[in-house]
PDB file of C-alpha atoms in Angstrom:
ATOM      1  CA  ASN A   8       0.502  -0.253  -0.404  1.00  0.00           C
ATOM      2  CA  MET A   9       2.878   1.987   1.279  1.00  0.00           C
ATOM      3  CA  HIS A  10       4.399   1.329  -2.614  1.00  0.00           C
ATOM      4  CA  ASP A  11       1.430   2.165  -4.655  1.00  0.00           C
ATOM      5  CA  SER A  12       0.935   5.395  -2.515  1.00  0.00           C
ATOM      6  CA  LEU A  13       4.278   6.801  -4.102  1.00  0.00           C
ATOM      7  CA  LYS A  14       3.256   5.420  -7.485  1.00  0.00           C
ATOM      8  CA  SER A  15       0.540   7.471  -7.373  1.00  0.00           C
ATOM      9  CA  THR A  16       0.248  10.619  -5.921  1.00  0.00           C
ATOM     10  CA  ALA A  17       2.732  13.983  -5.862  1.00  0.00           C
ATOM     11  CA  GLN A  18       3.802  13.779  -2.729  1.00  0.00           C
ATOM     12  CA  LEU A  19       5.804  16.845  -0.485  1.00  0.00           C
ATOM     13  CA  THR A  20       6.688  16.787   2.689  1.00  0.00           C
ATOM     14  CA  VAL A  21       7.781  19.768   4.651  1.00  0.00           C
ATOM     15  CA  PHE A  22       9.230  20.850   8.359  1.00  0.00           C
ATOM     16  CA  SER A  23       8.746  23.002  11.153  1.00  0.00           C
ATOM     17  CA  GLU A  24       9.894  23.348  14.237  1.00  0.00           C
ATOM     18  CA  VAL A  25       7.978  24.349  16.725  1.00  0.00           C
ATOM     19  CA  ASP A  26       8.115  25.584  20.034  1.00  0.00           C
ATOM     20  CA  VAL A  27       5.920  22.834  22.930  1.00  0.00           C
ATOM     21  CA  THR A  28       6.833  24.190  25.778  1.00  0.00           C
ATOM     22  CA  LYS A  29       3.487  26.054  26.774  1.00  0.00           C
ATOM     23  CA  LEU A  30       1.636  23.067  25.790  1.00  0.00           C
ATOM     24  CA  THR A  31       3.553  20.659  27.789  1.00  0.00           C
ATOM     25  CA  ALA A  32       2.667  22.643  31.059  1.00  0.00           C
ATOM     26  CA  PHE A  33      -0.960  22.668  29.095  1.00  0.00           C
ATOM     27  CA  ARG A  34      -1.222  19.054  29.525  1.00  0.00           C
ATOM     28  CA  GLU A  35       0.364  18.760  33.007  1.00  0.00           C
ATOM     29  CA  LEU A  36      -2.185  20.454  34.042  1.00  0.00           C
ATOM     30  CA  VAL A  37      -4.445  18.523  32.840  1.00  0.00           C
ATOM     31  CA  ARG A  38      -3.204  15.981  34.219  1.00  0.00           C
ATOM     32  CA  ARG A  39      -3.596  17.779  37.374  1.00  0.00           C
ATOM     33  CA  GLU A  40      -6.570  18.555  37.278  1.00  0.00           C
ATOM     34  CA  TYR A  41      -8.315  15.225  36.170  1.00  0.00           C
ATOM     35  CA  ALA A  42      -5.865  13.114  38.413  1.00  0.00           C
ATOM     36  CA  HIS A  43      -8.547  11.843  40.422  1.00  0.00           C
ATOM     37  CA  ASP A  44     -10.349  10.035  37.511  1.00  0.00           C
ATOM     38  CA  GLU A  45      -8.182   6.851  36.223  1.00  0.00           C
ATOM     39  CA  THR A  46     -10.446   7.085  33.383  1.00  0.00           C
ATOM     40  CA  VAL A  47      -8.765  10.161  32.190  1.00  0.00           C
ATOM     41  CA  LYS A  48      -5.257   9.667  30.324  1.00  0.00           C
ATOM     42  CA  ILE A  49      -4.271  12.538  28.977  1.00  0.00           C
ATOM     43  CA  SER A  50      -1.386  11.714  26.091  1.00  0.00           C
ATOM     44  CA  PHE A  51       0.640  14.467  23.254  1.00  0.00           C
ATOM     45  CA  ASN A  52      -0.818  12.435  21.088  1.00  0.00           C
ATOM     46  CA  ASP A  53      -4.027  13.376  21.835  1.00  0.00           C
ATOM     47  CA  ILE A  54      -3.676  16.992  22.269  1.00  0.00           C
ATOM     48  CA  PHE A  55      -1.580  16.543  18.505  1.00  0.00           C
ATOM     49  CA  ILE A  56      -5.117  15.057  17.037  1.00  0.00           C
ATOM     50  CA  LEU A  57      -7.874  17.650  18.969  1.00  0.00           C
ATOM     51  CA  VAL A  58      -5.952  20.758  17.561  1.00  0.00           C
ATOM     52  CA  THR A  59      -4.811  19.375  14.131  1.00  0.00           C
ATOM     53  CA  SER A  60      -8.922  18.544  13.769  1.00  0.00           C
ATOM     54  CA  ARG A  61      -9.252  22.393  15.012  1.00  0.00           C
ATOM     55  CA  THR A  62      -6.823  23.299  12.272  1.00  0.00           C
ATOM     56  CA  LEU A  63      -8.187  21.717   9.594  1.00  0.00           C
ATOM     57  CA  LYS A  64     -11.964  23.336   9.863  1.00  0.00           C
ATOM     58  CA  ARG A  65      -9.948  26.704   9.038  1.00  0.00           C
ATOM     59  CA  TYR A  66      -7.482  25.105   5.776  1.00  0.00           C
ATOM     60  CA  PRO A  67     -11.283  22.346   4.152  1.00  0.00           C
ATOM     61  CA  ILE A  68      -8.818  21.635   0.852  1.00  0.00           C
ATOM     62  CA  MET A  69      -6.206  19.650   4.095  1.00  0.00           C
ATOM     63  CA  ASN A  70      -9.302  18.045   4.869  1.00  0.00           C
ATOM     64  CA  THR A  71     -10.249  16.262   1.741  1.00  0.00           C
ATOM     65  CA  THR A  72      -9.977  12.775  -0.989  1.00  0.00           C
ATOM     66  CA  LEU A  73      -9.335  12.869  -4.701  1.00  0.00           C
ATOM     67  CA  ILE A  74     -11.158  10.102  -5.639  1.00  0.00           C
ATOM     68  CA  ASP A  75     -11.843   9.493  -9.654  1.00  0.00           C
ATOM     69  CA  ASN A  76      -9.568  12.672 -10.416  1.00  0.00           C
ATOM     70  CA  GLU A  77     -12.124  14.669  -8.306  1.00  0.00           C
ATOM     71  CA  ILE A  78     -11.656  16.379  -5.014  1.00  0.00           C
ATOM     72  CA  ILE A  79     -14.334  15.815  -2.718  1.00  0.00           C
ATOM     73  CA  LEU A  80     -14.518  17.873   0.279  1.00  0.00           C
ATOM     74  CA  HIS A  81     -15.535  16.868   3.718  1.00  0.00           C
ATOM     75  CA  ASP A  82     -17.655  18.768   6.560  1.00  0.00           C
ATOM     76  CA  THR A  83     -15.933  17.005   9.024  1.00  0.00           C
ATOM     77  CA  VAL A  84     -12.839  15.308   9.867  1.00  0.00           C
ATOM     78  CA  ASN A  85     -12.609  11.137   9.987  1.00  0.00           C
ATOM     79  CA  MET A  86      -8.544  11.658  12.168  1.00  0.00           C
ATOM     80  CA  GLY A  87      -7.059   8.360  12.113  1.00  0.00           C
ATOM     81  CA  ILE A  88      -4.247   7.630  14.182  1.00  0.00           C
ATOM     82  CA  ALA A  89      -1.131   5.633  12.764  1.00  0.00           C
ATOM     83  CA  VAL A  90      -1.541   2.285  15.087  1.00  0.00           C
ATOM     84  CA  ALA A  91       2.531   0.273  15.389  1.00  0.00           C
ATOM     85  CA  ILE A  92       1.101  -4.337  16.188  1.00  0.00           C
ATOM     86  CA  ALA A  93       2.744  -6.595  16.066  1.00  0.00           C
ATOM     87  CA  ASP A  94       2.800  -7.800  12.707  1.00  0.00           C
ATOM     88  CA  GLY A  95       3.032  -3.814  11.329  1.00  0.00           C
ATOM     89  CA  LEU A  96       1.226  -1.454  11.144  1.00  0.00           C
ATOM     90  CA  ILE A  97      -2.395  -1.185  11.191  1.00  0.00           C
ATOM     91  CA  VAL A  98      -4.786   3.217  11.391  1.00  0.00           C
ATOM     92  CA  PRO A  99      -7.872   3.693  13.135  1.00  0.00           C
ATOM     93  CA  VAL A 100     -10.581   6.166  12.631  1.00  0.00           C
ATOM     94  CA  LEU A 101     -12.192   8.636  15.127  1.00  0.00           C
ATOM     95  CA  LYS A 102     -15.297   9.913  12.867  1.00  0.00           C
ATOM     96  CA  ASN A 103     -16.008  13.112  13.566  1.00  0.00           C
ATOM     97  CA  ALA A 104     -12.884  13.846  15.727  1.00  0.00           C
ATOM     98  CA  ASP A 105     -12.927  17.785  15.411  1.00  0.00           C
ATOM     99  CA  LYS A 106     -16.366  17.565  17.198  1.00  0.00           C
ATOM    100  CA  LYS A 107     -15.354  15.994  19.982  1.00  0.00           C
ATOM    101  CA  GLY A 108     -14.223  17.663  22.804  1.00  0.00           C
ATOM    102  CA  LEU A 109     -10.021  17.023  24.949  1.00  0.00           C
ATOM    103  CA  LEU A 110     -11.918  14.452  27.164  1.00  0.00           C
ATOM    104  CA  GLU A 111     -13.262  12.975  25.087  1.00  0.00           C
ATOM    105  CA  ILE A 112     -10.972  12.055  21.943  1.00  0.00           C
ATOM    106  CA  ALA A 113      -8.345  11.032  25.015  1.00  0.00           C
ATOM    107  CA  MET A 114     -11.629   8.585  26.023  1.00  0.00           C
ATOM    108  CA  GLU A 115     -12.592   7.352  21.944  1.00  0.00           C
ATOM    109  CA  THR A 116      -8.310   7.143  21.259  1.00  0.00           C
ATOM    110  CA  ARG A 117      -7.143   5.216  24.389  1.00  0.00           C
ATOM    111  CA  GLU A 118     -10.050   2.579  22.674  1.00  0.00           C
ATOM    112  CA  LEU A 119      -9.643   2.327  19.092  1.00  0.00           C
ATOM    113  CA  ILE A 120      -5.517   1.591  20.455  1.00  0.00           C
ATOM    114  CA  ARG A 121      -6.434  -0.964  22.329  1.00  0.00           C
ATOM    115  CA  ASN A 122      -8.717  -2.236  19.396  1.00  0.00           C
ATOM    116  CA  ALA A 123      -6.253  -2.174  17.330  1.00  0.00           C
ATOM    117  CA  ARG A 124      -3.766  -3.585  19.380  1.00  0.00           C
ATOM    118  CA  GLU A 125      -5.586  -6.839  20.053  1.00  0.00           C
ATOM    119  CA  GLY A 126      -7.433  -6.961  17.015  1.00  0.00           C
ATOM    120  CA  ASN A 127     -10.545  -5.808  17.569  1.00  0.00           C
ATOM    121  CA  LEU A 128     -11.335  -3.173  15.073  1.00  0.00           C
ATOM    122  CA  SER A 129     -13.972  -3.010  13.059  1.00  0.00           C
ATOM    123  CA  VAL A 130     -14.192  -2.362  10.129  1.00  0.00           C
ATOM    124  CA  ASP A 131     -16.124   1.128  10.133  1.00  0.00           C
ATOM    125  CA  GLN A 132     -13.546   2.076  12.610  1.00  0.00           C
ATOM    126  CA  VAL A 133     -10.093   1.622   9.787  1.00  0.00           C
ATOM    127  CA  THR A 134     -12.467   3.524   6.730  1.00  0.00           C
ATOM    128  CA  ASP A 135     -13.586   6.864   5.362  1.00  0.00           C
ATOM    129  CA  GLY A 136     -10.548   8.826   7.269  1.00  0.00           C
ATOM    130  CA  THR A 137     -10.032  12.202   5.598  1.00  0.00           C
ATOM    131  CA  PHE A 138      -6.533  12.909   7.803  1.00  0.00           C
ATOM    132  CA  THR A 139      -4.230  11.323   9.541  1.00  0.00           C
ATOM    133  CA  VAL A 140      -1.368  11.783  12.699  1.00  0.00           C
ATOM    134  CA  THR A 141       1.287   9.699  13.207  1.00  0.00           C
ATOM    135  CA  ASN A 142       3.393  10.018  16.668  1.00  0.00           C
ATOM    136  CA  LEU A 143       6.542   9.596  17.036  1.00  0.00           C
ATOM    137  CA  SER A 144       7.149  11.988  20.030  1.00  0.00           C
ATOM    138  CA  MET A 145       8.218   8.797  22.156  1.00  0.00           C
ATOM    139  CA  PHE A 146      10.846   7.627  20.427  1.00  0.00           C
ATOM    140  CA  GLY A 147      13.914   9.500  19.140  1.00  0.00           C
ATOM    141  CA  ILE A 148      13.844  10.882  16.142  1.00  0.00           C
ATOM    142  CA  ASP A 149      13.253  14.129  14.729  1.00  0.00           C
ATOM    143  CA  GLY A 150      12.236  13.939  10.891  1.00  0.00           C
ATOM    144  CA  ILE A 151      10.197  11.477   8.949  1.00  0.00           C
ATOM    145  CA  THR A 152       8.707  12.010   5.767  1.00  0.00           C
ATOM    146  CA  PRO A 153       5.753  10.006   6.670  1.00  0.00           C
ATOM    147  CA  ILE A 154       3.242   8.121   3.411  1.00  0.00           C
ATOM    148  CA  LEU A 155      -0.255   9.578   2.238  1.00  0.00           C
ATOM    149  CA  ARG A 156      -2.792   6.749   2.876  1.00  0.00           C
ATOM    150  CA  PRO A 157      -4.897   7.601  -0.706  1.00  0.00           C
ATOM    151  CA  PRO A 158      -7.393   9.372  -1.427  1.00  0.00           C
ATOM    152  CA  GLU A 159      -5.985  12.154   2.226  1.00  0.00           C
ATOM    153  CA  THR A 160      -4.566  15.003   0.807  1.00  0.00           C
ATOM    154  CA  GLY A 161      -2.345  14.829   4.043  1.00  0.00           C
ATOM    155  CA  ILE A 162      -0.828  12.660   6.541  1.00  0.00           C
ATOM    156  CA  LEU A 163       1.210  14.784   9.583  1.00  0.00           C
ATOM    157  CA  GLY A 164       3.743  13.287  11.201  1.00  0.00           C
ATOM    158  CA  PHE A 165       4.258  14.235  15.349  1.00  0.00           C
ATOM    159  CA  CYS A 166       8.962  13.902  16.343  1.00  0.00           C
ATOM    160  CA  ARG A 167      10.308  14.315  19.946  1.00  0.00           C
ATOM    161  CA  ILE A 168      10.596  16.655  22.149  1.00  0.00           C
ATOM    162  CA  LYS A 169      13.863  17.295  24.295  1.00  0.00           C
ATOM    163  CA  PRO A 170      15.187  20.818  26.062  1.00  0.00           C
ATOM    164  CA  THR A 171      16.885  22.873  22.742  1.00  0.00           C
ATOM    165  CA  PRO A 172      18.523  26.410  23.493  1.00  0.00           C
ATOM    166  CA  SER A 173      15.997  28.833  21.660  1.00  0.00           C
ATOM    167  CA  VAL A 174      15.817  32.434  21.154  1.00  0.00           C
ATOM    168  CA  TYR A 175      12.707  33.711  23.163  1.00  0.00           C
ATOM    169  CA  ASN A 176      12.035  37.043  24.051  1.00  0.00           C
ATOM    170  CA  GLY A 177      15.180  38.453  22.781  1.00  0.00           C
ATOM    171  CA  ASN A 178      17.142  36.031  24.931  1.00  0.00           C
ATOM    172  CA  VAL A 179      18.463  32.287  24.995  1.00  0.00           C
ATOM    173  CA  ALA A 180      16.752  29.425  26.855  1.00  0.00           C
ATOM    174  CA  ILE A 181      16.279  26.837  26.991  1.00  0.00           C
ATOM    175  CA  ARG A 182      12.990  25.372  25.380  1.00  0.00           C
ATOM    176  CA  SER A 183      10.438  21.940  24.380  1.00  0.00           C
ATOM    177  CA  MET A 184      11.448  21.563  20.701  1.00  0.00           C
ATOM    178  CA  MET A 185       9.029  19.162  18.828  1.00  0.00           C
ATOM    179  CA  THR A 186       9.499  19.060  14.898  1.00  0.00           C
ATOM    180  CA  VAL A 187       6.727  18.626  12.876  1.00  0.00           C
ATOM    181  CA  CYS A 188       5.943  17.007   9.501  1.00  0.00           C
ATOM    182  CA  LEU A 189       3.242  17.734   6.129  1.00  0.00           C
ATOM    183  CA  THR A 190       3.565  15.160   3.715  1.00  0.00           C
ATOM    184  CA  PHE A 191       0.778  16.370   0.944  1.00  0.00           C
ATOM    185  CA  ASP A 192      -0.329  15.297  -2.270  1.00  0.00           C
ATOM    186  CA  HIS A 193       0.729  18.135  -4.917  1.00  0.00           C
ATOM    187  CA  ARG A 194      -2.220  17.270  -7.052  1.00  0.00           C
ATOM    188  CA  VAL A 195      -4.589  18.384  -4.538  1.00  0.00           C
ATOM    189  CA  VAL A 196      -2.965  21.920  -2.864  1.00  0.00           C
ATOM    190  CA  ASP A 197       0.389  23.674  -3.696  1.00  0.00           C
ATOM    191  CA  GLY A 198       2.916  24.059  -1.708  1.00  0.00           C
ATOM    192  CA  ALA A 199       1.984  27.749  -0.021  1.00  0.00           C
ATOM    193  CA  PRO A 200      -1.538  26.466   1.343  1.00  0.00           C
ATOM    194  CA  ALA A 201      -0.076  23.377   1.877  1.00  0.00           C
ATOM    195  CA  SER A 202       2.203  25.707   4.711  1.00  0.00           C
ATOM    196  CA  ASP A 203      -0.103  28.143   5.371  1.00  0.00           C
ATOM    197  CA  PHE A 204      -2.240  25.008   7.650  1.00  0.00           C
ATOM    198  CA  LEU A 205       1.513  24.212   8.580  1.00  0.00           C
ATOM    199  CA  GLN A 206       2.423  27.604  10.069  1.00  0.00           C
ATOM    200  CA  THR A 207      -1.042  27.818  11.956  1.00  0.00           C
ATOM    201  CA  LEU A 208      -1.172  23.947  13.653  1.00  0.00           C
ATOM    202  CA  GLY A 209       2.786  24.655  14.548  1.00  0.00           C
ATOM    203  CA  ARG A 210       1.252  28.971  16.381  1.00  0.00           C
ATOM    204  CA  CYS A 211      -1.337  26.712  18.365  1.00  0.00           C
ATOM    205  CA  LEU A 212       1.132  23.935  19.300  1.00  0.00           C
ATOM    206  CA  GLU A 213       3.495  27.036  20.544  1.00  0.00           C
ATOM    207  CA  GLU A 214      -0.200  28.727  21.828  1.00  0.00           C
ATOM    208  CA  PRO A 215      -2.459  26.301  23.530  1.00  0.00           C
ATOM    209  CA  ALA A 216      -5.318  29.168  24.317  1.00  0.00           C
ATOM    210  CA  LEU A 217      -5.660  29.516  20.337  1.00  0.00           C
ATOM    211  CA  ILE A 218      -7.433  26.204  19.968  1.00  0.00           C
ATOM    212  CA  LEU A 219     -10.192  27.198  21.134  1.00  0.00           C
ATOM    213  CA  THR A 220     -10.520  30.121  18.539  1.00  0.00           C
TER     214      THR A 220
END
């Protein structure tokens, strides 16, 4: 499937380094707030899904599929979530991700991942994706070129978060930095709007309050 994807699409990957110091603090705040509730376990992946789904609503061309030379724009975001399993990779789909809050995303994503690893996914849970994310932040990886899942237009790869000397407010400081990698189908979207999407997503990762706008 990956080989067919590379042969049949015009793939281009762009990269952006993002300061996620505030995002890391936001995650810790949420985890402390719900520490008493064992059903709530917020991961970075949950936040990435939330930010991506909300940003896609601002850039509908990225939330499209190309079928028989027709670009289909989707009203909702069905988020594919790449999951490593014992014998390969599978991508369960979180339906209507753009309509869910962070806690709902966390609970439903955890169930999808568990079902994926136990081999209990239904057909509905692996079909009709409109965009995909793959999270490698738990590994020592600083950059990837994710491969598209046709007929989707885009896939985002999130790499590790690491303390890095950076210029912040005019001074050098140790900040939590991460590279975000966007692969998109150049037949559907040009480089400028795709880069604008990635830049806006990066701003929301840097300033979590912008997720609400």
